[in-house]
């Protein structure tokens, strides 16, 4: 990374999201797309040095690529990390962390409230490699520490705010754990909403597919941490092969430049919608960290600078009302992703979690009338009015 002005440290992250990652852009305002798989080198000696170095930027794009590098540099700046590595998806990033750091005989402590893909990776892939996983309630003080087996636990995996109920993990507590490495999936917060590394956490993962790229046009993930840890992960990642594509890195980098205003709008809409839903007779529960009724509202205010655009609520009318509601909205679209321009709704019981029994769904916190909302960039009043009308139609 180019040397930075000391005064950069005083600038807001929203400003740095626009200023960072321009060092090798030769004056072009927009990120440059290096759509090439390989680069020519001058001699056998230079080739040898590139082939044996860590993350060479101009050798072979699975090893590194200038477009991807500019995105990684910007993420490092925003996360306060020494280095970052981009992957083909959020799951590419998370699976590289888990499988790149853990070996047969190792133990992992993971949060029960977690993205379904991460849960399945830990629950089904890890056992095949002889990696033991203990799931704990990440909202309970001391839960991670109690489950750590000294000398055995290699990694603690957390997600905050977490799927599906916006449960939070205390980042200071996580950062203070002694022994294992810690990783936080910070996708819901975005790099502008919280900085886990400042709390002592080792690694931060984002599904940049979501709010970072922000336009539903890129599948990309990223991991940030110390120079040493990212170099170690790189040596696994280059064999794992889930490297980001330059096109997706370009879209993700472009997305970062507008993340500040997008997050502000999505957060404002989510706050308004959460307050509206909380006062509605057909709604039994609303989970949003920005509500005073959120059980961890104080923690949210301590560790998050923005409450984000995601909220989850339950309908009194259960599954049928839930299905009617998500089919009755006209501004909000029924789709399974988050963080983009469109407000999206999902009804987990009938879609993403349909394979689970009602008891298993309940164990993950999902009820028959649970609805998750990703607030988009539409006018806030239009979004609230859409839910008001859909709730009336759903009965
Ligand atoms: C979507 C998501 C992932 C997985 O990311 P992909 O880019 O779809 O692989 C991981 N964690 C969270 C919190 C997510 O929302």
mmCIF file of C-alpha atoms and ligand atoms in Angstrom:
data_model
loop_
_atom_site.group_PDB
_atom_site.id
_atom_site.type_symbol
_atom_site.label_atom_id
_atom_site.label_comp_id
_atom_site.label_asym_id
_atom_site.label_seq_id
_atom_site.Cartn_x
_atom_site.Cartn_y
_atom_site.Cartn_z
ATOM 1 C CA UNK A 1 0.000 0.000 0.000
ATOM 2 C CA UNK A 2 1.253 3.511 -0.799
ATOM 3 C CA UNK A 3 2.296 5.619 2.172
ATOM 4 C CA UNK A 4 -0.634 7.512 3.471
ATOM 5 C CA UNK A 5 -0.929 10.978 4.812
ATOM 6 C CA UNK A 6 -1.240 10.963 8.620
ATOM 7 C CA UNK A 7 -4.292 13.196 8.178
ATOM 8 C CA UNK A 8 -6.053 10.292 6.360
ATOM 9 C CA UNK A 9 -6.557 8.718 9.749
ATOM 10 C CA UNK A 10 -8.792 11.588 10.779
ATOM 11 C CA UNK A 11 -11.012 11.290 7.770
ATOM 12 C CA UNK A 12 -14.352 9.498 7.921
ATOM 13 C CA UNK A 13 -14.531 5.963 6.505
ATOM 14 C CA UNK A 14 -17.086 7.222 3.947
ATOM 15 C CA UNK A 15 -14.382 9.564 2.617
ATOM 16 C CA UNK A 16 -11.730 6.841 2.621
ATOM 17 C CA UNK A 17 -14.077 4.533 0.675
ATOM 18 C CA UNK A 18 -13.813 7.071 -2.140
ATOM 19 C CA UNK A 19 -10.139 8.042 -1.749
ATOM 20 C CA UNK A 20 -8.515 4.639 -1.218
ATOM 21 C CA UNK A 21 -7.270 2.166 -3.823
ATOM 22 C CA UNK A 22 -6.237 4.692 -6.498
ATOM 23 C CA UNK A 23 -2.448 4.320 -6.217
ATOM 24 C CA UNK A 24 -1.876 2.348 -9.408
ATOM 25 C CA UNK A 25 -4.832 3.727 -11.353
ATOM 26 C CA UNK A 26 -2.727 6.055 -13.518
ATOM 27 C CA UNK A 27 -5.118 8.931 -12.952
ATOM 28 C CA UNK A 28 -8.247 7.118 -14.160
ATOM 29 C CA UNK A 29 -11.164 8.024 -11.878
ATOM 30 C CA UNK A 30 -12.956 4.702 -12.263
ATOM 31 C CA UNK A 31 -11.234 1.425 -11.340
ATOM 32 C CA UNK A 32 -9.447 -0.099 -14.351
ATOM 33 C CA UNK A 33 -10.470 -3.564 -15.528
ATOM 34 C CA UNK A 34 -7.441 -5.808 -16.076
ATOM 35 C CA UNK A 35 -9.299 -8.527 -17.964
ATOM 36 C CA UNK A 36 -6.299 -10.792 -18.381
ATOM 37 C CA UNK A 37 -5.379 -14.154 -16.940
ATOM 38 C CA UNK A 38 -1.615 -13.652 -17.268
ATOM 39 C CA UNK A 39 1.152 -11.060 -17.643
ATOM 40 C CA UNK A 40 4.361 -11.186 -19.681
ATOM 41 C CA UNK A 41 7.671 -11.046 -17.843
ATOM 42 C CA UNK A 42 11.113 -10.097 -19.101
ATOM 43 C CA UNK A 43 13.330 -12.992 -18.124
ATOM 44 C CA UNK A 44 13.571 -16.390 -16.486
ATOM 45 C CA UNK A 45 14.931 -14.688 -13.374
ATOM 46 C CA UNK A 46 11.938 -12.366 -13.166
ATOM 47 C CA UNK A 47 9.571 -15.280 -13.830
ATOM 48 C CA UNK A 48 11.181 -17.257 -11.020
ATOM 49 C CA UNK A 49 10.824 -14.373 -8.621
ATOM 50 C CA UNK A 50 7.141 -13.879 -9.531
ATOM 51 C CA UNK A 51 6.367 -17.603 -9.307
ATOM 52 C CA UNK A 52 7.882 -17.913 -5.845
ATOM 53 C CA UNK A 53 6.599 -14.651 -4.311
ATOM 54 C CA UNK A 54 3.452 -14.112 -2.241
ATOM 55 C CA UNK A 55 0.515 -12.595 -4.145
ATOM 56 C CA UNK A 56 2.429 -11.218 -7.155
ATOM 57 C CA UNK A 57 0.210 -8.576 -8.785
ATOM 58 C CA UNK A 58 1.283 -9.212 -12.396
ATOM 59 C CA UNK A 59 2.048 -12.878 -12.998
ATOM 60 C CA UNK A 60 -1.075 -15.051 -13.289
ATOM 61 C CA UNK A 61 -4.491 -13.794 -12.178
ATOM 62 C CA UNK A 62 -5.201 -16.702 -9.814
ATOM 63 C CA UNK A 63 -2.162 -15.424 -7.871
ATOM 64 C CA UNK A 64 -3.047 -11.751 -8.095
ATOM 65 C CA UNK A 65 -4.377 -9.073 -10.445
ATOM 66 C CA UNK A 66 -4.211 -5.254 -10.363
ATOM 67 C CA UNK A 67 -8.013 -4.777 -10.468
ATOM 68 C CA UNK A 68 -8.500 -7.229 -7.596
ATOM 69 C CA UNK A 69 -5.564 -5.710 -5.741
ATOM 70 C CA UNK A 70 -7.058 -2.202 -5.878
ATOM 71 C CA UNK A 71 -10.272 -3.554 -4.338
ATOM 72 C CA UNK A 72 -8.336 -5.464 -1.642
ATOM 73 C CA UNK A 73 -6.309 -2.361 -0.775
ATOM 74 C CA UNK A 74 -9.472 -0.311 -0.324
ATOM 75 C CA UNK A 75 -11.066 -2.950 1.928
ATOM 76 C CA UNK A 76 -7.868 -3.125 4.025
ATOM 77 C CA UNK A 77 -7.979 0.632 4.464
ATOM 78 C CA UNK A 78 -11.611 0.570 5.612
ATOM 79 C CA UNK A 79 -11.185 -2.413 7.949
ATOM 80 C CA UNK A 80 -7.961 -1.055 9.443
ATOM 81 C CA UNK A 81 -6.251 -4.268 8.283
ATOM 82 C CA UNK A 82 -2.710 -4.802 7.003
ATOM 83 C CA UNK A 83 -3.877 -6.945 4.091
ATOM 84 C CA UNK A 84 -6.885 -8.503 2.364
ATOM 85 C CA UNK A 85 -7.551 -11.284 -0.135
ATOM 86 C CA UNK A 86 -10.605 -11.384 -2.411
ATOM 87 C CA UNK A 87 -12.415 -14.631 -3.299
ATOM 88 C CA UNK A 88 -15.016 -15.788 -5.822
ATOM 89 C CA UNK A 89 -17.789 -15.431 -3.218
ATOM 90 C CA UNK A 90 -18.396 -14.946 0.480
ATOM 91 C CA UNK A 91 -18.411 -18.734 0.860
ATOM 92 C CA UNK A 92 -15.119 -18.903 -1.058
ATOM 93 C CA UNK A 93 -13.677 -16.569 1.573
ATOM 94 C CA UNK A 94 -15.192 -18.379 4.567
ATOM 95 C CA UNK A 95 -14.245 -21.858 3.335
ATOM 96 C CA UNK A 96 -10.660 -20.674 2.704
ATOM 97 C CA UNK A 97 -10.453 -19.373 6.284
ATOM 98 C CA UNK A 98 -11.834 -22.581 7.787
ATOM 99 C CA UNK A 99 -9.982 -25.075 5.582
ATOM 100 C CA UNK A 100 -6.852 -22.947 5.217
ATOM 101 C CA UNK A 101 -6.356 -22.580 8.968
ATOM 102 C CA UNK A 102 -7.707 -25.855 10.415
ATOM 103 C CA UNK A 103 -6.391 -29.410 10.118
ATOM 104 C CA UNK A 104 -7.488 -32.868 11.215
ATOM 105 C CA UNK A 105 -7.736 -32.992 15.010
ATOM 106 C CA UNK A 106 -8.421 -29.273 15.366
ATOM 107 C CA UNK A 107 -11.493 -27.889 17.065
ATOM 108 C CA UNK A 108 -13.673 -24.919 16.032
ATOM 109 C CA UNK A 109 -16.101 -22.968 18.200
ATOM 110 C CA UNK A 110 -18.849 -21.367 16.123
ATOM 111 C CA UNK A 111 -21.899 -19.290 16.725
ATOM 112 C CA UNK A 112 -25.230 -21.064 16.352
ATOM 113 C CA UNK A 113 -26.871 -17.981 14.806
ATOM 114 C CA UNK A 114 -25.052 -17.942 11.484
ATOM 115 C CA UNK A 115 -25.469 -17.840 7.693
ATOM 116 C CA UNK A 116 -26.832 -21.201 6.494
ATOM 117 C CA UNK A 117 -23.902 -21.800 4.095
ATOM 118 C CA UNK A 118 -21.363 -21.287 6.887
ATOM 119 C CA UNK A 119 -23.377 -23.562 9.174
ATOM 120 C CA UNK A 120 -23.421 -26.335 6.554
ATOM 121 C CA UNK A 121 -19.687 -25.935 5.871
ATOM 122 C CA UNK A 122 -18.960 -26.362 9.584
ATOM 123 C CA UNK A 123 -21.562 -29.086 10.103
ATOM 124 C CA UNK A 124 -20.967 -31.275 7.039
ATOM 125 C CA UNK A 125 -17.546 -30.509 5.497
ATOM 126 C CA UNK A 126 -15.475 -30.082 8.671
ATOM 127 C CA UNK A 127 -16.370 -33.514 10.131
ATOM 128 C CA UNK A 128 -15.216 -35.163 6.871
ATOM 129 C CA UNK A 129 -11.759 -33.728 7.543
ATOM 130 C CA UNK A 130 -11.784 -34.674 11.228
ATOM 131 C CA UNK A 131 -12.353 -31.095 12.386
ATOM 132 C CA UNK A 132 -14.642 -30.987 15.409
ATOM 133 C CA UNK A 133 -17.109 -28.097 15.729
ATOM 134 C CA UNK A 134 -18.977 -26.872 18.814
ATOM 135 C CA UNK A 135 -21.890 -24.471 18.272
ATOM 136 C CA UNK A 136 -22.682 -21.933 20.992
ATOM 137 C CA UNK A 137 -25.170 -19.126 21.525
ATOM 138 C CA UNK A 138 -23.060 -16.140 20.452
ATOM 139 C CA UNK A 139 -25.285 -13.660 22.294
ATOM 140 C CA UNK A 140 -24.447 -15.193 25.703
ATOM 141 C CA UNK A 141 -21.526 -13.536 27.520
ATOM 142 C CA UNK A 142 -18.684 -16.017 27.975
ATOM 143 C CA UNK A 143 -20.183 -18.656 25.648
ATOM 144 C CA UNK A 144 -17.236 -18.715 23.223
ATOM 145 C CA UNK A 145 -14.634 -18.723 26.022
ATOM 146 C CA UNK A 146 -16.323 -21.618 27.831
ATOM 147 C CA UNK A 147 -16.320 -23.800 24.715
ATOM 148 C CA UNK A 148 -12.631 -23.270 23.928
ATOM 149 C CA UNK A 149 -10.480 -26.384 24.420
ATOM 150 C CA UNK A 150 -6.967 -25.135 25.241
ATOM 151 C CA UNK A 151 -4.414 -26.364 22.704
ATOM 152 C CA UNK A 152 -7.177 -27.820 20.497
ATOM 153 C CA UNK A 153 -9.390 -24.938 19.453
ATOM 154 C CA UNK A 154 -7.845 -23.354 16.375
ATOM 155 C CA UNK A 155 -10.626 -21.011 15.288
ATOM 156 C CA UNK A 156 -13.653 -19.159 16.668
ATOM 157 C CA UNK A 157 -16.232 -18.282 13.997
ATOM 158 C CA UNK A 158 -18.747 -15.512 14.648
ATOM 159 C CA UNK A 159 -21.186 -13.416 12.626
ATOM 160 C CA UNK A 160 -22.524 -10.051 13.765
ATOM 161 C CA UNK A 161 -25.177 -8.873 13.137
ATOM 162 C CA UNK A 162 -26.203 -12.466 12.436
ATOM 163 C CA UNK A 163 -28.741 -14.259 10.280
ATOM 164 C CA UNK A 164 -31.656 -14.292 10.715
ATOM 165 C CA UNK A 165 -32.522 -12.281 13.856
ATOM 166 C CA UNK A 166 -29.831 -9.607 13.820
ATOM 167 C CA UNK A 167 -28.303 -11.082 16.963
ATOM 168 C CA UNK A 168 -25.047 -9.415 17.960
ATOM 169 C CA UNK A 169 -21.754 -10.744 19.281
ATOM 170 C CA UNK A 170 -19.728 -8.555 21.628
ATOM 171 C CA UNK A 171 -16.651 -7.772 19.510
ATOM 172 C CA UNK A 172 -14.548 -6.721 22.537
ATOM 173 C CA UNK A 173 -15.228 -10.091 24.157
ATOM 174 C CA UNK A 174 -14.370 -11.921 20.941
ATOM 175 C CA UNK A 175 -11.181 -9.888 20.464
ATOM 176 C CA UNK A 176 -10.068 -10.691 24.018
ATOM 177 C CA UNK A 177 -10.276 -14.491 23.609
ATOM 178 C CA UNK A 178 -6.941 -16.161 24.350
ATOM 179 C CA UNK A 179 -5.679 -19.064 22.226
ATOM 180 C CA UNK A 180 -7.627 -19.554 18.998
ATOM 181 C CA UNK A 181 -7.791 -17.238 16.018
ATOM 182 C CA UNK A 182 -11.041 -15.343 15.636
ATOM 183 C CA UNK A 183 -12.997 -14.569 12.468
ATOM 184 C CA UNK A 184 -16.083 -12.371 12.154
ATOM 185 C CA UNK A 185 -18.486 -12.421 9.228
ATOM 186 C CA UNK A 186 -19.271 -8.695 9.107
ATOM 187 C CA UNK A 187 -21.405 -8.785 5.926
ATOM 188 C CA UNK A 188 -24.554 -7.282 7.490
ATOM 189 C CA UNK A 189 -22.617 -4.371 9.020
ATOM 190 C CA UNK A 190 -20.479 -3.586 5.935
ATOM 191 C CA UNK A 191 -16.948 -2.141 6.406
ATOM 192 C CA UNK A 192 -18.546 1.231 7.192
ATOM 193 C CA UNK A 193 -20.814 -0.045 9.988
ATOM 194 C CA UNK A 194 -18.199 -1.655 12.267
ATOM 195 C CA UNK A 195 -14.478 -2.513 12.274
ATOM 196 C CA UNK A 196 -13.923 -5.815 14.143
ATOM 197 C CA UNK A 197 -10.106 -5.634 13.877
ATOM 198 C CA UNK A 198 -10.090 -2.508 16.072
ATOM 199 C CA UNK A 199 -11.664 -4.738 18.769
ATOM 200 C CA UNK A 200 -8.837 -7.282 18.548
ATOM 201 C CA UNK A 201 -10.489 -9.759 16.155
ATOM 202 C CA UNK A 202 -7.981 -11.500 13.821
ATOM 203 C CA UNK A 203 -9.909 -11.845 10.563
ATOM 204 C CA UNK A 204 -12.944 -10.163 8.997
ATOM 205 C CA UNK A 205 -14.950 -11.789 6.206
ATOM 206 C CA UNK A 206 -17.440 -10.059 3.899
ATOM 207 C CA UNK A 207 -19.758 -11.416 1.286
ATOM 208 C CA UNK A 208 -19.033 -8.416 -0.959
ATOM 209 C CA UNK A 209 -21.738 -9.881 -3.202
ATOM 210 C CA UNK A 210 -24.116 -7.992 -0.916
ATOM 211 C CA UNK A 211 -23.881 -4.322 0.152
ATOM 212 C CA UNK A 212 -20.253 -3.764 -0.885
ATOM 213 C CA UNK A 213 -20.796 -4.464 -4.596
ATOM 214 C CA UNK A 214 -24.307 -3.270 -3.855
ATOM 215 C CA UNK A 215 -25.994 -3.701 -7.259
ATOM 216 C CA UNK A 216 -26.629 -7.468 -7.484
ATOM 217 C CA UNK A 217 -24.100 -7.796 -10.296
ATOM 218 C CA UNK A 218 -21.029 -9.351 -8.655
ATOM 219 C CA UNK A 219 -20.283 -12.542 -6.738
ATOM 220 C CA UNK A 220 -17.253 -11.837 -4.556
ATOM 221 C CA UNK A 221 -15.937 -12.289 -1.009
ATOM 222 C CA UNK A 222 -13.029 -10.831 0.915
ATOM 223 C CA UNK A 223 -10.979 -11.620 4.040
ATOM 224 C CA UNK A 224 -8.920 -9.005 5.920
ATOM 225 C CA UNK A 225 -6.309 -9.406 8.642
ATOM 226 C CA UNK A 226 -2.603 -9.186 9.417
ATOM 227 C CA UNK A 227 -0.003 -9.405 6.661
ATOM 228 C CA UNK A 228 1.160 -12.804 7.999
ATOM 229 C CA UNK A 229 -2.283 -14.378 8.271
ATOM 230 C CA UNK A 230 -3.361 -13.173 4.824
ATOM 231 C CA UNK A 231 -0.077 -14.440 3.308
ATOM 232 C CA UNK A 232 -0.746 -17.841 4.910
ATOM 233 C CA UNK A 233 -4.326 -17.817 3.608
ATOM 234 C CA UNK A 234 -3.066 -16.762 0.173
ATOM 235 C CA UNK A 235 -0.840 -19.846 -0.008
ATOM 236 C CA UNK A 236 -3.932 -22.004 0.556
ATOM 237 C CA UNK A 237 -6.199 -19.831 -1.598
ATOM 238 C CA UNK A 238 -3.970 -20.047 -4.659
ATOM 239 C CA UNK A 239 -4.436 -23.855 -4.552
ATOM 240 C CA UNK A 240 -8.080 -23.718 -3.408
ATOM 241 C CA UNK A 241 -8.697 -21.680 -6.582
ATOM 242 C CA UNK A 242 -11.739 -19.688 -5.435
ATOM 243 C CA UNK A 243 -10.096 -16.447 -6.581
ATOM 244 C CA UNK A 244 -12.206 -13.392 -7.408
ATOM 245 C CA UNK A 245 -12.737 -12.439 -11.041
ATOM 246 C CA UNK A 246 -11.377 -9.026 -12.083
ATOM 247 C CA UNK A 247 -14.826 -8.037 -13.402
ATOM 248 C CA UNK A 248 -16.475 -8.746 -10.060
ATOM 249 C CA UNK A 249 -13.646 -6.967 -8.218
ATOM 250 C CA UNK A 250 -14.214 -3.940 -10.449
ATOM 251 C CA UNK A 251 -17.935 -3.933 -9.614
ATOM 252 C CA UNK A 252 -17.200 -4.401 -5.907
ATOM 253 C CA UNK A 253 -14.650 -1.567 -5.923
ATOM 254 C CA UNK A 254 -17.048 0.711 -7.782
ATOM 255 C CA UNK A 255 -19.700 -0.237 -5.208
ATOM 256 C CA UNK A 256 -17.473 0.790 -2.298
ATOM 257 C CA UNK A 257 -17.375 4.368 -3.594
ATOM 258 C CA UNK A 258 -21.114 4.794 -3.045
ATOM 259 C CA UNK A 259 -21.462 2.528 -0.012
ATOM 260 C CA UNK A 260 -21.606 5.481 2.402
ATOM 261 C CA UNK A 261 -24.711 7.090 0.899
ATOM 262 C CA UNK A 262 -26.356 3.743 0.172
ATOM 263 C CA UNK A 263 -25.870 2.512 3.723
ATOM 264 C CA UNK A 264 -27.207 5.787 5.133
ATOM 265 C CA UNK A 265 -30.399 5.529 3.048
ATOM 266 C CA UNK A 266 -30.899 1.823 3.774
ATOM 267 C CA UNK A 267 -30.359 2.388 7.491
ATOM 268 C CA UNK A 268 -32.814 5.314 7.591
ATOM 269 C CA UNK A 269 -35.469 3.234 5.821
ATOM 270 C CA UNK A 270 -34.850 0.191 8.034
ATOM 271 C CA UNK A 271 -35.195 2.300 11.189
ATOM 272 C CA UNK A 272 -38.483 3.835 9.972
ATOM 273 C CA UNK A 273 -39.858 0.495 8.787
ATOM 274 C CA UNK A 274 -38.858 -1.239 12.032
ATOM 275 C CA UNK A 275 -40.627 1.456 14.092
ATOM 276 C CA UNK A 276 -43.719 1.192 11.885
ATOM 277 C CA UNK A 277 -43.841 -2.613 12.129
ATOM 278 C CA UNK A 278 -43.296 -2.558 15.887
ATOM 279 C CA UNK A 279 -46.515 -0.615 16.285
ATOM 280 C CA UNK A 280 -48.567 -2.809 13.918
ATOM 281 C CA UNK A 281 -51.169 -5.225 15.305
ATOM 282 C CA UNK A 282 -50.398 -8.038 12.819
ATOM 283 C CA UNK A 283 -46.727 -8.107 13.848
ATOM 284 C CA UNK A 284 -45.671 -10.065 16.934
ATOM 285 C CA UNK A 285 -41.956 -9.256 16.967
ATOM 286 C CA UNK A 286 -39.464 -6.998 15.175
ATOM 287 C CA UNK A 287 -35.710 -7.552 15.302
ATOM 288 C CA UNK A 288 -33.599 -4.517 14.375
ATOM 289 C CA UNK A 289 -30.480 -3.393 16.292
ATOM 290 C CA UNK A 290 -31.595 0.244 15.998
ATOM 291 C CA UNK A 291 -34.763 -0.391 18.033
ATOM 292 C CA UNK A 292 -34.592 0.185 21.765
ATOM 293 C CA UNK A 293 -36.515 -3.081 22.138
ATOM 294 C CA UNK A 294 -33.598 -5.037 20.583
ATOM 295 C CA UNK A 295 -32.137 -7.039 23.499
ATOM 296 C CA UNK A 296 -28.628 -5.887 22.513
ATOM 297 C CA UNK A 297 -29.437 -2.310 21.539
ATOM 298 C CA UNK A 298 -26.787 -0.892 23.907
ATOM 299 C CA UNK A 299 -24.122 -3.212 22.480
ATOM 300 C CA UNK A 300 -25.193 -2.184 18.966
ATOM 301 C CA UNK A 301 -24.693 1.472 19.867
ATOM 302 C CA UNK A 302 -21.276 0.696 21.349
ATOM 303 C CA UNK A 303 -19.805 -1.267 18.468
ATOM 304 C CA UNK A 304 -21.757 -0.233 15.347
ATOM 305 C CA UNK A 305 -21.622 3.196 13.729
ATOM 306 C CA UNK A 306 -24.586 2.315 11.506
ATOM 307 C CA UNK A 307 -27.406 -0.147 12.243
ATOM 308 C CA UNK A 308 -27.717 -1.356 8.645
ATOM 309 C CA UNK A 309 -30.536 -2.071 6.237
ATOM 310 C CA UNK A 310 -31.618 -5.538 7.416
ATOM 311 C CA UNK A 311 -34.540 -6.313 9.699
ATOM 312 C CA UNK A 312 -36.571 -9.410 10.525
ATOM 313 C CA UNK A 313 -40.123 -9.623 11.846
ATOM 314 C CA UNK A 314 -42.772 -12.185 12.747
ATOM 315 C CA UNK A 315 -46.417 -12.163 11.782
ATOM 316 C CA UNK A 316 -49.157 -13.102 14.221
ATOM 317 C CA UNK A 317 -50.857 -14.970 11.353
ATOM 318 C CA UNK A 318 -47.975 -17.473 10.902
ATOM 319 C CA UNK A 319 -46.965 -19.175 7.682
ATOM 320 C CA UNK A 320 -50.043 -18.400 5.596
ATOM 321 C CA UNK A 321 -49.915 -14.710 6.476
ATOM 322 C CA UNK A 322 -46.162 -14.724 5.745
ATOM 323 C CA UNK A 323 -46.633 -16.240 2.300
ATOM 324 C CA UNK A 324 -49.470 -13.799 1.533
ATOM 325 C CA UNK A 325 -47.396 -10.835 2.703
ATOM 326 C CA UNK A 326 -44.336 -11.542 0.557
ATOM 327 C CA UNK A 327 -46.599 -12.051 -2.464
ATOM 328 C CA UNK A 328 -48.525 -8.828 -1.758
ATOM 329 C CA UNK A 329 -45.725 -6.264 -1.769
ATOM 330 C CA UNK A 330 -45.233 -4.341 -4.989
ATOM 331 C CA UNK A 331 -42.179 -2.194 -4.211
ATOM 332 C CA UNK A 332 -40.412 -4.991 -2.304
ATOM 333 C CA UNK A 333 -39.340 -7.959 -4.426
ATOM 334 C CA UNK A 334 -39.253 -11.599 -3.354
ATOM 335 C CA UNK A 335 -35.599 -12.669 -3.716
ATOM 336 C CA UNK A 336 -32.856 -14.237 -1.600
ATOM 337 C CA UNK A 337 -30.032 -11.763 -1.314
ATOM 338 C CA UNK A 338 -29.470 -8.414 0.430
ATOM 339 C CA UNK A 339 -27.732 -5.040 0.335
ATOM 340 C CA UNK A 340 -28.766 -3.980 -3.195
ATOM 341 C CA UNK A 341 -30.861 -1.081 -4.565
ATOM 342 C CA UNK A 342 -34.153 -3.014 -4.432
ATOM 343 C CA UNK A 343 -35.984 -3.665 -1.177
ATOM 344 C CA UNK A 344 -36.215 -7.454 -0.896
ATOM 345 C CA UNK A 345 -38.334 -9.765 1.233
ATOM 346 C CA UNK A 346 -37.813 -13.418 2.042
ATOM 347 C CA UNK A 347 -40.020 -15.919 3.847
ATOM 348 C CA UNK A 348 -37.447 -18.418 5.177
ATOM 349 C CA UNK A 349 -39.984 -21.057 6.295
ATOM 350 C CA UNK A 350 -41.187 -21.606 2.706
ATOM 351 C CA UNK A 351 -37.880 -21.076 0.879
ATOM 352 C CA UNK A 352 -34.332 -21.106 2.303
ATOM 353 C CA UNK A 353 -35.220 -23.227 5.347
ATOM 354 C CA UNK A 354 -37.959 -25.382 3.829
ATOM 355 C CA UNK A 355 -35.778 -28.495 4.224
ATOM 356 C CA UNK A 356 -35.864 -28.195 8.023
ATOM 357 C CA UNK A 357 -38.616 -29.456 10.303
ATOM 358 C CA UNK A 358 -40.597 -26.866 12.244
ATOM 359 C CA UNK A 359 -38.569 -27.762 15.362
ATOM 360 C CA UNK A 360 -35.268 -27.333 13.496
ATOM 361 C CA UNK A 361 -36.481 -24.017 12.102
ATOM 362 C CA UNK A 362 -37.450 -22.922 15.614
ATOM 363 C CA UNK A 363 -33.948 -23.851 16.846
ATOM 364 C CA UNK A 364 -32.450 -21.401 14.338
ATOM 365 C CA UNK A 365 -34.992 -18.779 15.450
ATOM 366 C CA UNK A 366 -37.185 -19.018 12.355
ATOM 367 C CA UNK A 367 -40.917 -19.200 12.886
ATOM 368 C CA UNK A 368 -43.650 -19.940 10.325
ATOM 369 C CA UNK A 369 -44.416 -16.210 10.025
ATOM 370 C CA UNK A 370 -40.846 -14.900 9.939
ATOM 371 C CA UNK A 371 -40.069 -12.327 7.225
ATOM 372 C CA UNK A 372 -36.614 -10.906 6.500
ATOM 373 C CA UNK A 373 -36.367 -7.512 4.802
ATOM 374 C CA UNK A 374 -33.351 -5.977 3.074
ATOM 375 C CA UNK A 375 -34.169 -2.286 2.704
ATOM 376 C CA UNK A 376 -33.183 -0.830 -0.656
ATOM 377 C CA UNK A 377 -32.710 2.672 -2.011
ATOM 378 C CA UNK A 378 -36.321 3.531 -2.874
ATOM 379 C CA UNK A 379 -38.023 6.474 -1.186
ATOM 380 C CA UNK A 380 -38.510 5.576 2.494
ATOM 381 C CA UNK A 381 -42.214 6.564 2.516
ATOM 382 C CA UNK A 382 -42.876 4.338 -0.513
ATOM 383 C CA UNK A 383 -41.274 1.344 1.233
ATOM 384 C CA UNK A 384 -43.235 1.853 4.464
ATOM 385 C CA UNK A 385 -46.496 2.365 2.506
ATOM 386 C CA UNK A 386 -45.804 -0.849 0.574
ATOM 387 C CA UNK A 387 -45.560 -2.857 3.794
ATOM 388 C CA UNK A 388 -48.634 -1.128 5.228
ATOM 389 C CA UNK A 389 -50.675 -2.180 2.179
ATOM 390 C CA UNK A 390 -49.210 -5.708 2.100
ATOM 391 C CA UNK A 391 -49.958 -6.233 5.807
ATOM 392 C CA UNK A 392 -53.556 -5.193 5.182
ATOM 393 C CA UNK A 393 -53.764 -7.656 2.261
ATOM 394 C CA UNK A 394 -52.130 -10.485 4.249
ATOM 395 C CA UNK A 395 -54.630 -10.059 7.094
HETATM 396 C C1 LIG B 1 -24.554 -14.143 1.480
HETATM 397 C C2 LIG B 1 -23.787 -14.342 2.721
HETATM 398 C C3 LIG B 1 -22.672 -15.177 2.755
HETATM 399 C C4 LIG B 1 -22.217 -15.960 1.540
HETATM 400 O O1 LIG B 1 -21.803 -15.100 0.536
HETATM 401 P P1 LIG B 1 -21.792 -15.527 -1.023
HETATM 402 O O2 LIG B 1 -21.175 -14.347 -1.677
HETATM 403 O O3 LIG B 1 -23.216 -15.788 -1.408
HETATM 404 O O4 LIG B 1 -20.979 -16.758 -1.119
HETATM 405 C C5 LIG B 1 -21.974 -15.301 3.936
HETATM 406 N N1 LIG B 1 -22.353 -14.637 5.044
HETATM 407 C C6 LIG B 1 -23.422 -13.819 5.053
HETATM 408 C C7 LIG B 1 -23.791 -13.115 6.314
HETATM 409 C C8 LIG B 1 -24.182 -13.639 3.895
HETATM 410 O O5 LIG B 1 -25.253 -12.837 3.903
#
